[in-house]
Amino acid sequence: MRGKKQKPVKWMGPLLGLALVFPLIPIADAASGEAAIRSVEFEGMEAPKTAEDMARVYTTAKVKVTYADRSVKIFPLTYKPLFKSTDAVGGTVAGIAVDANGKPIMDTSNPDKPVPYVSDAPDANSLFQVPGAPPTGLGGNPLSLVTHYEYVTSDQAGNSAYGLVPASMSHTVIDQNRETGELTPVKLDKIDFSGVGGLWIPCNGSLTPWNTHLGSEEYDPDARAFEADPTETFVGPFVRAYYQDPDKKGNPYAYGYVPEVIVRPDQSTTVVKHYSLGRFSHELAKVAPDMKTVLFGDDGAYTMLFMYVADRPRDLSSGTLYAAKWIQKASDNGGAADLKWIRLGHATDSEIKGYIDRGIAFSDMFESSDGPAEGFQAVKTYPSGKIEYLKVKPGMEQAAAFLEPRRYGALLGATSEFNKMEGVTVNAADGKLYVAMSSVEKSMESSSKDPVDDIHVNKIKSGAVYELPFAAGQKDADGAPIRSAYVPTSMKGLVVGRDLPAPDAKGGTADDNWVANPDNLSYSEALRTLFIGEDSGMHANNYVWAYQIDSGRLSRILSVPAGAEATGLQAVDNLNGFSYVMSNFQHPGDEMILPEPLKSEVENYITRDFDNKKAGMVGYIAGLPTIGAQDRGLPGLGNVLVELRRAAEAAGADIRWNEITREVTLEYRGHRLQFRVGEMAAWMDGRQVDLPHPPELRDGRMMVPQRILEQFLAR
């Protein structure tokens, strides 16, 4: 293998992203002796019918696995609670709100009985394994779980506390039973955000390819409104509560970012806020397989589709921010469009943090006019939702691009008409991004009153999930190359809601056997399944759905209590031989649409079981088959193969291909890695490395194990 003369690389076929050894094709697994799998399909559950079922979280769904010999095995699914947000785990109440010193923030709305604020709104989960973590004491594998607590709904007196009480995250040590895979919470700690000014309304989150958690700060406060009147936003009460200082003023530009949580082997945590990813209503940030391209959800009305390309893999501290322009092609089924990307600017975290520390205000970046005027441009974006007449002050382009990316992007021609853009997730094997639009209406409908009308699609109040294919070699609107192989080039509806002309018997205004108001998204590469969680006021109960990419089949696999939102969705493929779908719910019994007397009956059960409607739940769906369970390497990477050219070019590595020996050589930062098609070993700097699966040629594309390639590119 070594020392042979190499020929120039010759690649054929399209650039598709990652590929997965998913055994829908009946190829025997010679290494493990396991029967090859022909197909995997979900068999869904019925919607709840009784008041008791409508008040609980449960599943009766199943997974059907058909093997190459036509034999069938049924895997019944179950929902496993881990803890309620009001529960203490290892002495710490999971959802408790804490100040900058880690002390509970007290609810004094009843002066005679002050109590700590406790969130009823658990959201994002990242379940993962930290190499070198100490034993749990229960004999299983030590895992880590990072969880968001998005907000506190109300105080003791029933007054809204949304946005007024600082939010939080927790890190829970989980014991994973080595035989059954059952998860048991052992110890929970609140994550310290005092070094980054606290945590502002964390919605969804994701796990990075390098095993850290990316959080979010949703609904960025309107800095223009704050400058005119500081009482117009939550910033003032938020900082006063967080710092326990009645004189604290706050700065709206300190919030609206993506925090990264690093968990160390000793179970301690560190938080970094990535200011260069831009300030907007971060529903979720998802890193593409190149470990430097980040795609986002931007929740609210009149929002934007953003993309960030980091300068270096695994490092989100500097990069280039882009915003999309929607070029419409169709208006039905959620609409369809080509996407053009507009470069907003390049920055480092420290550069943007510097503007904030110097006390920058909206008026430092923009001039504004009360009406049309020469030199001013009309824009309409979140959070103002009003037509504004703006121009950027000379020399303030970088600050505006990252602190006000919607307003600045709109001035450059990016589309600011998306509505309720929620979760995003990546199908690496097919090279696609999925984006949830909870409600396709309002700013996405045709309007002659808005300054721009890029999006003019037919109204679907129950929303849609969109499919966006990736492509390499793309250029921005100015013709400059975008240095990413994961650039979305078009957008169309994939799973589209079905509105009802009149409410059903349970008060629902969307088809109860179809997705409504999709929110959380997570994709399983192993099961080739898109999981969809709902945040709907159009269904009596919200559900989690499994949408199977190859068949287009949609199956209901979980029901949460009436009035609750399904949150915290994370598909976990092959974590020490076991697979899970993490799934929480928040605010049970809130704003129920059920008619009486059914509503009261359901509410009584919820009040009884969920601490007087004050407790959300953190848990997971168990019973999933694990594809590639024989490989017990790094979490989730057992049988995943990556297209070598795409990954190598994204990292800047050199490639050489030898057609005679069918081997490929990578050189990167003075190191060398060599693969040969069909061999179970590679050579890294002359040292033999065993592979979990042999490299393959597929339509002229060299596919190699992701885990080994990531280790090499991280050197």
XYZ file of C-alpha atoms in Angstrom:
715
model
C 0.000 0.000 0.000
C 2.764 2.449 0.838
C 5.349 3.734 -1.602
C 3.334 3.160 -4.779
C 3.204 5.779 -7.542
C -0.053 7.717 -7.330
C -2.194 8.927 -10.231
C -4.264 12.115 -10.196
C -7.615 11.719 -8.510
C -10.509 10.878 -10.822
C -13.985 11.336 -9.382
C -17.265 10.515 -11.052
C -20.876 11.120 -10.143
C -22.552 13.887 -8.166
C -21.302 15.443 -4.945
C -23.758 14.123 -2.382
C -22.738 14.532 1.343
C -22.436 11.669 3.743
C -23.608 8.200 2.918
C -24.759 5.575 5.367
C -24.322 1.828 5.336
C -28.016 1.417 6.074
C -28.880 -2.196 5.253
C -32.068 -1.702 3.296
C -30.087 -3.502 0.587
C -29.760 -7.083 1.864
C -25.995 -7.286 2.290
C -24.855 -9.676 5.006
C -22.793 -8.241 7.846
C -19.869 -10.629 7.753
C -18.069 -9.000 10.656
C -20.898 -9.436 13.160
C -22.821 -12.374 11.805
C -26.060 -10.396 12.241
C -28.854 -11.020 9.769
C -28.998 -8.371 7.073
C -31.967 -6.012 7.259
C -34.278 -5.513 4.294
C -36.487 -2.736 5.661
C -37.453 -0.821 8.786
C -40.857 0.791 9.192
C -42.798 2.446 11.995
C -46.303 1.261 12.837
C -48.014 4.246 14.401
C -50.433 4.592 17.294
C -53.980 5.900 17.382
C -54.732 9.340 18.757
C -55.813 9.283 22.409
C -59.552 8.836 22.888
C -60.201 8.834 26.648
C -59.724 11.755 29.020
C -57.087 9.811 30.944
C -55.059 9.085 27.813
C -55.358 12.697 26.693
C -53.808 13.756 30.002
C -50.706 11.550 29.847
C -47.557 10.988 27.798
C -47.367 7.568 26.179
C -46.772 5.493 23.069
C -48.195 2.257 21.734
C -46.287 2.513 18.447
C -44.043 -0.246 17.111
C -41.106 -0.658 14.753
C -41.260 -3.488 12.224
C -37.946 -4.881 10.970
C -37.931 -7.193 7.952
C -34.749 -9.201 7.399
C -33.217 -10.463 4.178
C -34.691 -13.936 4.740
C -38.188 -12.293 4.913
C -38.476 -12.937 8.650
C -40.031 -10.119 10.677
C -39.387 -8.814 14.170
C -41.612 -6.310 15.977
C -40.060 -3.819 18.424
C -42.722 -2.259 20.722
C -41.893 1.287 21.792
C -42.301 2.676 25.306
C -41.934 6.124 26.834
C -39.517 6.312 29.769
C -39.673 9.375 32.041
C -36.358 10.550 33.459
C -37.581 13.369 35.712
C -40.119 16.162 35.957
C -38.852 19.722 35.941
C -40.038 19.979 39.562
C -38.124 16.852 40.665
C -34.836 16.948 42.570
C -32.082 14.833 41.025
C -29.135 14.323 43.356
C -30.415 17.173 45.514
C -30.970 19.785 42.790
C -34.418 20.673 41.440
C -34.154 20.246 37.695
C -36.000 23.351 36.510
C -35.050 25.757 39.282
C -34.103 29.264 38.122
C -30.767 30.485 39.482
C -29.041 33.856 39.601
C -25.479 34.804 38.680
C -24.222 33.303 41.951
C -26.058 30.022 41.430
C -28.671 30.798 44.102
C -32.420 30.244 43.535
C -34.373 33.222 42.184
C -37.371 33.688 44.463
C -40.992 34.225 43.501
C -42.296 36.800 46.001
C -45.715 37.322 44.405
C -47.084 35.814 47.624
C -45.114 37.802 50.262
C -46.116 35.382 53.007
C -44.710 32.370 51.171
C -41.791 33.122 48.859
C -40.746 30.093 46.795
C -38.098 29.532 44.118
C -39.137 29.942 40.505
C -39.181 26.529 38.790
C -39.610 26.124 35.042
C -42.431 24.036 33.621
C -40.834 24.234 30.167
C -38.002 21.740 29.576
C -36.880 21.896 25.960
C -33.715 20.801 24.158
C -31.813 17.622 25.028
C -28.323 16.487 24.053
C -27.538 12.962 25.225
C -23.918 11.940 24.638
C -20.906 10.179 26.105
C -17.811 12.020 27.304
C -14.688 9.847 26.984
C -12.977 9.417 30.352
C -16.040 10.261 32.459
C -15.967 8.546 35.880
C -18.296 5.641 36.759
C -21.781 6.524 37.953
C -21.764 4.126 40.882
C -24.632 2.132 39.382
C -22.451 -0.050 37.191
C -23.513 1.266 33.796
C -22.002 3.525 31.165
C -21.692 7.163 32.303
C -23.534 9.506 29.918
C -24.192 13.235 29.892
C -27.522 14.963 29.261
C -27.735 18.721 28.676
C -31.296 20.060 28.954
C -32.830 23.519 28.420
C -35.507 25.080 30.650
C -36.946 27.627 28.254
C -38.900 29.869 30.611
C -41.134 30.048 33.685
C -44.762 30.364 32.607
C -46.202 32.182 35.627
C -45.633 33.156 39.243
C -47.655 32.017 42.266
C -50.231 34.720 41.677
C -50.828 33.576 38.105
C -49.042 36.524 36.492
C -46.987 35.812 33.382
C -43.284 35.309 34.135
C -42.277 34.637 30.529
C -38.966 36.322 29.743
C -38.842 38.082 33.116
C -37.113 35.232 34.953
C -33.663 34.166 33.690
C -33.686 30.778 32.023
C -31.336 27.881 32.704
C -29.744 24.662 31.500
C -28.815 21.554 33.452
C -26.178 18.877 33.052
C -27.343 15.471 34.261
C -25.093 12.474 34.777
C -26.960 9.480 33.363
C -26.298 5.810 34.037
C -26.868 3.658 30.951
C -27.532 0.019 31.855
C -25.032 -2.045 29.877
C -27.505 -4.897 29.288
C -30.846 -3.164 28.734
C -29.836 0.367 27.741
C -32.191 1.853 30.354
C -31.259 5.376 31.392
C -31.228 6.459 35.050
C -30.489 10.036 36.194
C -27.847 10.094 38.910
C -26.810 13.697 39.517
C -27.979 17.045 38.122
C -26.158 20.374 38.215
C -27.244 23.757 36.925
C -24.864 25.080 34.263
C -23.174 28.363 35.159
C -23.900 31.173 32.665
C -22.518 33.996 34.800
C -19.488 34.364 32.538
C -21.716 35.250 29.550
C -24.306 37.463 31.223
C -26.956 34.811 31.830
C -29.146 32.778 29.485
C -31.977 34.354 27.490
C -34.984 32.109 26.599
C -33.190 28.953 25.373
C -35.400 27.099 22.933
C -34.090 24.131 20.954
C -30.511 22.856 20.712
C -28.280 20.253 19.096
C -25.226 18.084 19.578
C -22.180 19.061 17.524
C -20.122 16.491 15.589
C -17.349 17.131 18.142
C -19.558 16.198 21.122
C -20.505 19.578 22.572
C -23.979 21.059 23.033
C -25.185 24.066 21.022
C -27.947 25.963 22.772
C -30.014 28.935 21.662
C -31.409 32.291 22.745
C -34.789 32.907 21.145
C -36.768 36.080 20.484
C -33.946 38.618 20.507
C -35.092 41.820 22.235
C -35.704 44.799 19.977
C -32.692 47.046 20.596
C -34.279 49.967 18.756
C -37.346 49.837 21.020
C -35.116 49.423 24.094
C -33.093 52.513 23.216
C -36.282 54.570 22.899
C -37.851 53.100 26.056
C -36.071 50.419 28.160
C -39.407 49.229 29.572
C -40.440 48.012 26.106
C -38.441 44.746 26.404
C -37.722 42.095 29.040
C -34.064 43.144 29.307
C -34.451 45.290 32.442
C -36.340 42.836 34.676
C -34.239 39.971 33.300
C -30.881 41.446 34.380
C -32.239 42.736 37.682
C -33.419 39.237 38.560
C -30.254 37.545 37.309
C -27.844 39.829 39.146
C -30.227 40.467 42.082
C -29.518 44.153 41.556
C -32.459 46.612 41.377
C -30.267 49.208 39.631
C -29.042 46.981 36.799
C -29.885 48.390 33.332
C -28.962 45.641 30.882
C -28.047 45.649 27.200
C -30.282 44.026 24.557
C -27.229 43.316 22.377
C -25.935 40.913 25.055
C -28.674 38.390 24.166
C -29.818 36.492 21.101
C -26.863 34.175 20.441
C -25.793 30.529 20.380
C -24.065 29.298 23.542
C -21.823 26.233 23.301
C -21.637 23.981 26.366
C -18.527 21.835 26.794
C -18.696 18.930 29.240
C -15.329 17.764 30.542
C -14.428 14.239 31.708
C -14.703 15.370 35.362
C -18.362 16.381 34.625
C -17.635 20.104 34.919
C -19.030 22.402 32.231
C -17.864 25.505 30.381
C -20.048 27.916 28.371
C -18.978 30.014 25.373
C -21.368 32.379 23.588
C -20.673 32.572 19.874
C -21.350 36.188 18.960
C -20.040 35.748 15.415
C -22.927 33.378 14.581
C -25.150 36.449 14.584
C -27.849 37.835 16.836
C -31.374 36.757 15.939
C -34.180 34.557 17.273
C -32.172 31.356 17.545
C -34.561 28.411 17.584
C -31.738 25.994 16.827
C -28.236 25.853 15.338
C -27.236 22.651 13.521
C -23.687 21.932 12.358
C -23.258 20.166 9.007
C -20.933 17.159 8.664
C -18.024 19.358 7.519
C -17.941 20.627 11.126
C -17.903 24.272 10.055
C -21.187 25.047 8.230
C -24.036 25.973 10.580
C -27.728 26.196 9.602
C -30.362 27.909 11.740
C -34.005 28.308 12.602
C -35.094 31.920 13.175
C -38.398 31.943 15.050
C -40.946 34.745 14.810
C -42.653 36.721 12.045
C -40.692 38.400 9.238
C -37.555 36.358 9.910
C -34.637 35.137 7.765
C -32.898 31.953 6.719
C -29.250 32.235 7.798
C -26.098 30.194 7.195
C -22.690 30.502 8.852
C -19.402 29.109 7.533
C -16.686 28.920 10.169
C -13.073 29.604 9.272
C -11.952 26.296 10.803
C -13.671 22.975 11.506
C -14.811 22.448 15.140
C -14.280 26.145 15.902
C -17.262 28.509 15.818
C -15.374 31.540 17.115
C -14.937 33.143 13.681
C -16.586 32.881 10.300
C -18.819 34.360 7.621
C -22.552 34.943 7.984
C -24.954 34.664 5.026
C -28.682 35.295 4.566
C -30.883 33.709 1.892
C -33.012 35.289 -0.818
C -36.107 33.272 -1.782
C -36.642 33.163 -5.549
C -40.117 31.707 -5.870
C -41.022 28.903 -8.262
C -44.364 27.618 -6.880
C -47.011 28.605 -4.334
C -48.757 25.295 -3.537
C -47.807 22.783 -0.806
C -45.788 25.310 1.155
C -44.231 26.762 -1.968
C -40.953 26.102 -3.728
C -38.015 28.357 -4.479
C -34.399 28.582 -5.469
C -32.110 30.144 -2.888
C -29.477 32.809 -3.439
C -27.078 33.561 -0.576
C -26.079 37.109 0.350
C -22.869 37.585 2.286
C -23.457 39.756 5.350
C -19.900 39.818 6.647
C -17.050 38.130 8.485
C -16.315 38.470 12.195
C -14.812 36.861 15.260
C -16.591 36.381 18.559
C -14.225 38.860 20.207
C -14.902 41.545 17.584
C -18.663 41.415 18.110
C -18.317 41.115 21.882
C -16.174 44.253 21.718
C -19.047 46.274 20.260
C -21.340 45.032 23.052
C -18.826 45.797 25.803
C -18.455 49.340 24.462
C -22.215 49.832 24.866
C -23.184 50.063 21.223
C -26.765 51.189 20.550
C -29.066 50.864 17.555
C -28.578 54.521 16.638
C -24.803 54.024 16.508
C -25.279 51.707 13.524
C -28.324 53.042 11.684
C -29.834 56.288 10.621
C -33.612 56.166 10.447
C -36.423 58.155 8.921
C -40.084 58.312 9.902
C -41.091 57.890 6.259
C -39.748 57.529 2.735
C -36.711 59.735 2.203
C -33.749 59.944 -0.137
C -31.017 57.471 0.798
C -33.271 55.429 3.089
C -34.588 51.971 2.289
C -37.851 50.436 3.500
C -37.525 47.121 5.346
C -39.828 45.010 7.486
C -38.282 42.471 9.838
C -38.624 40.850 13.222
C -38.693 42.032 15.977
C -40.358 45.327 15.092
C -42.733 43.877 12.489
C -43.182 47.394 11.145
C -41.958 49.129 8.023
C -38.758 50.971 8.899
C -36.749 53.384 6.767
C -33.065 52.784 7.441
C -29.542 53.230 6.192
C -26.274 52.030 7.721
C -23.863 54.598 9.066
C -20.434 54.570 7.377
C -18.006 52.133 8.975
C -20.722 50.288 10.949
C -21.341 47.500 8.424
C -19.735 44.740 10.474
C -21.538 45.686 13.669
C -24.873 45.881 11.838
C -24.292 42.563 10.053
C -23.903 40.588 13.277
C -25.904 42.578 15.847
C -28.824 43.392 13.510
C -28.469 40.764 10.752
C -32.138 40.863 9.707
C -32.314 44.629 9.307
C -28.912 44.697 7.640
C -29.687 41.648 5.497
C -32.958 43.188 4.327
C -31.081 46.293 3.226
C -28.856 44.031 1.106
C -31.827 42.209 -0.450
C -32.148 39.078 1.709
C -35.678 37.757 2.263
C -37.188 38.652 5.648
C -40.621 37.075 5.170
C -40.347 33.643 6.790
C -42.881 32.892 9.521
C -42.331 30.766 12.635
C -39.173 29.083 11.334
C -38.454 26.438 13.944
C -36.213 23.371 14.081
C -33.655 22.281 11.492
C -31.881 18.968 11.021
C -29.533 17.348 8.508
C -29.900 14.168 6.450
C -26.209 13.608 5.834
C -26.577 10.536 3.629
C -28.762 12.311 1.062
C -27.188 15.744 1.485
C -30.345 17.545 2.638
C -31.461 20.013 5.262
C -34.957 19.916 6.757
C -36.572 23.076 8.155
C -39.840 23.298 10.099
C -42.133 26.246 9.398
C -44.706 25.979 12.160
C -47.237 28.129 10.346
C -47.127 29.089 6.667
C -49.109 32.312 6.678
C -48.994 36.075 7.264
C -45.575 37.291 6.096
C -45.300 34.292 3.747
C -48.572 35.162 1.981
C -48.844 37.674 -0.821
C -48.910 41.275 0.380
C -49.009 44.533 -1.515
C -48.425 46.481 1.706
C -44.976 45.066 2.538
C -41.893 46.745 1.044
C -40.815 43.405 -0.492
C -42.906 40.365 -1.472
C -40.408 37.613 -2.272
C -42.548 34.903 -0.649
C -46.178 34.682 -1.737
C -47.352 31.134 -1.073
C -50.750 29.738 -0.226
C -51.705 29.816 3.437
C -51.239 26.644 5.504
C -51.941 27.544 9.099
C -50.849 24.060 10.241
C -47.408 24.585 8.708
C -44.929 22.480 6.773
C -41.529 20.820 6.887
C -39.295 21.904 3.992
C -36.550 20.004 2.202
C -33.407 21.884 1.141
C -30.736 19.992 -0.857
C -27.073 20.825 -0.306
C -24.546 21.524 -3.044
C -20.853 22.315 -3.232
C -19.147 24.899 -5.419
C -21.734 27.620 -4.797
C -21.166 31.355 -5.108
C -22.813 34.178 -3.206
C -24.894 36.945 -4.780
C -21.722 38.904 -5.589
C -20.096 35.940 -7.341
C -17.625 35.092 -4.567
C -17.167 31.398 -3.691
C -18.874 30.077 -0.569
C -16.331 27.820 1.112
C -18.713 25.055 2.071
C -19.994 21.883 0.456
C -23.243 22.197 2.453
C -24.969 25.191 0.887
C -28.776 24.837 0.511
C -29.689 25.685 -3.089
C -33.477 25.315 -3.152
C -36.443 24.808 -0.851
C -39.779 23.030 -1.162
C -42.500 21.603 1.060
C -41.988 17.973 2.077
C -44.481 17.243 4.887
C -47.321 19.740 4.580
C -50.067 20.351 7.153
C -53.753 19.840 6.439
C -56.085 22.542 7.762
C -59.705 21.638 8.497
C -62.619 23.768 7.247
C -64.308 23.412 10.660
C -63.202 22.182 14.121
C -63.399 18.451 14.836
C -65.063 16.884 17.890
C -62.033 17.669 20.088
C -61.781 21.291 18.959
C -58.942 20.611 16.526
C -58.632 22.709 13.397
C -56.029 20.513 11.643
C -56.211 16.872 10.537
C -55.534 14.859 13.705
C -53.892 12.097 11.660
C -51.331 14.396 10.090
C -48.652 16.817 11.254
C -49.779 20.233 12.500
C -47.475 23.122 13.455
C -44.163 21.208 13.234
C -41.508 22.506 15.606
C -38.747 20.158 16.777
C -36.970 18.127 14.090
C -34.346 15.401 14.412
C -33.087 12.929 11.829
C -31.917 9.336 12.347
C -29.301 8.349 9.790
C -29.569 4.697 10.845
C -33.362 4.494 10.524
C -33.577 6.986 7.630
C -36.382 8.636 9.553
C -37.240 12.273 10.199
C -38.779 12.764 13.649
C -41.169 15.716 13.989
C -42.434 17.207 17.259
C -45.455 19.510 17.366
C -46.187 22.831 19.039
C -49.773 23.117 17.913
C -52.883 24.892 19.051
C -54.641 23.079 16.216
C -54.511 19.585 17.755
C -56.056 18.752 21.124
C -52.898 16.774 21.899
C -49.491 17.382 20.393
C -47.619 14.434 18.909
C -44.224 13.208 17.828
C -44.223 11.740 14.319
C -41.859 9.478 12.387
C -41.635 10.369 8.692
C -39.792 7.716 6.723
C -37.798 9.366 3.968
C -37.776 6.492 1.485
C -41.461 5.528 1.682
C -43.006 8.881 2.604
C -44.950 7.119 5.355
C -45.921 9.233 8.391
C -46.571 7.510 11.737
C -47.658 8.952 15.084
C -45.279 7.559 17.722
C -45.949 9.651 20.867
C -48.752 11.661 22.419
C -48.124 14.286 25.109
C -50.693 15.734 27.558
C -53.330 18.088 26.169
C -52.097 21.665 26.052
C -48.448 20.575 26.257
C -45.784 21.108 23.604
C -43.578 18.209 22.467
C -39.963 19.389 22.915
C -36.394 18.172 23.382
C -36.401 15.939 20.308
C -33.092 14.148 19.644
C -32.589 10.953 17.649
C -29.684 9.041 19.194
C -28.284 6.322 16.935
C -26.267 3.500 18.487
C -24.983 4.885 21.779
C -23.065 1.889 23.175
C -25.345 -0.430 21.229
C -28.657 1.276 22.084
C -30.786 3.836 20.247
C -33.223 6.394 21.656
C -35.468 9.277 20.727
C -35.178 11.880 23.460
C -38.496 13.680 23.893
C -39.808 16.072 26.547
C -42.978 18.059 27.009
C -43.619 21.448 28.564
C -46.525 23.408 30.133
C -49.122 20.552 30.297
C -52.723 21.746 30.315
C -51.877 25.173 28.931
C -54.414 26.738 26.548
C -56.398 23.563 25.924
C -58.817 23.683 22.991
C -61.014 20.804 24.206
C -64.754 21.393 24.611
C -66.464 21.008 27.973
C -67.010 18.782 29.879
C -64.071 16.856 28.384
C -61.718 19.762 29.041
C -62.388 19.781 32.783
C -62.000 16.024 33.027
C -58.640 16.094 31.250
C -57.500 19.098 33.281
C -58.217 17.251 36.538
C -55.896 14.415 35.529
C -53.155 16.832 34.436
C -53.458 18.832 37.661
C -53.126 15.610 39.671
C -50.181 14.130 37.783
C -48.088 17.192 36.917
C -47.906 19.241 40.095
C -50.926 21.411 39.483
C -49.826 21.967 35.861
C -46.469 23.330 37.027
C -44.250 20.449 35.863
C -42.872 19.539 32.475
C -41.240 16.171 31.769
C -37.833 15.021 30.494
C -37.760 11.523 29.014
C -37.183 9.297 26.001
C -38.714 6.757 23.667
C -37.128 3.341 24.198
C -37.355 0.057 22.308
C -35.887 1.197 18.986
C -33.823 -1.337 17.056
C -30.168 -0.393 16.812
C -28.651 -0.558 13.359
C -24.939 -1.319 13.489
C -25.047 -2.247 17.179
C -22.044 -4.529 16.745
C -19.782 -1.498 16.546
C -19.290 0.004 20.009
C -17.065 2.868 19.003
C -17.885 6.540 19.306
C -21.568 7.411 19.795
C -23.649 7.224 16.678
C -20.784 6.758 14.241
C -20.768 2.942 14.004
C -21.551 2.318 10.360
C -21.659 5.842 8.970
C -19.559 6.357 5.842
C -18.640 9.805 4.550
C -17.948 10.801 0.966
C -14.205 11.367 1.117
C -13.902 14.125 -1.463
C -16.559 16.327 0.127
C -15.128 16.016 3.636
C -11.501 16.401 2.555
C -12.132 19.461 0.392
C -14.151 21.096 3.155
C -11.183 20.679 5.517
C -8.582 21.726 2.918
C -6.867 18.332 2.653
C -5.097 17.124 -0.509
C -6.318 13.880 -2.159
C -4.616 11.452 -4.544
C -6.276 8.387 -6.087
C -4.555 5.313 -7.508
C -6.856 3.537 -9.963
C -4.653 0.442 -10.167
C -4.426 -0.286 -6.435
C -7.846 1.310 -5.696
C -6.411 3.290 -2.842
C -6.650 6.921 -1.829
C -4.141 9.076 0.051
C -4.973 12.200 2.069
C -2.387 14.708 3.223
C -3.354 17.288 5.829
C -1.175 19.477 8.068
C 1.849 17.259 7.536
C -0.019 13.998 8.212
C -0.990 11.196 5.845
C -3.991 8.842 5.779
C -4.449 6.012 3.263
C -7.487 3.839 2.505
C -7.942 0.939 0.092
C -11.354 -0.106 -1.220
C -12.625 -3.245 0.541
C -9.920 -3.434 3.223
C -10.713 -3.410 6.964
C -7.635 -1.325 7.827
C -6.260 2.118 7.009
C -2.786 3.587 7.477
C -2.415 6.813 9.462
C 1.141 8.178 9.310
C 2.319 4.647 8.583
C 0.439 3.089 11.503
C -2.272 0.510 10.823
C -5.736 1.483 12.076
C -8.606 -1.027 12.175
C -11.851 0.098 10.528
C -15.454 -0.657 11.585
C -16.389 -1.053 7.906
C -14.319 -1.299 4.709
C -14.211 1.718 2.348
C -16.519 1.456 -0.658
C -16.813 2.921 -4.149
C -20.352 4.086 -4.925
C -20.967 5.574 -8.344
C -17.380 6.742 -8.476
C -17.469 8.208 -4.956
C -15.062 6.926 -2.307
C -16.926 6.299 0.970
C -14.865 5.870 4.152
C -15.710 5.503 7.888
C -16.594 8.886 9.348
C -15.006 8.214 12.725
C -11.504 7.569 11.336
C -11.662 10.530 8.973
C -12.764 12.873 11.785
C -9.893 11.670 13.969
C -7.436 12.379 11.160
C -8.785 15.855 10.313
C -8.724 16.801 14.009
C -4.943 16.259 14.227
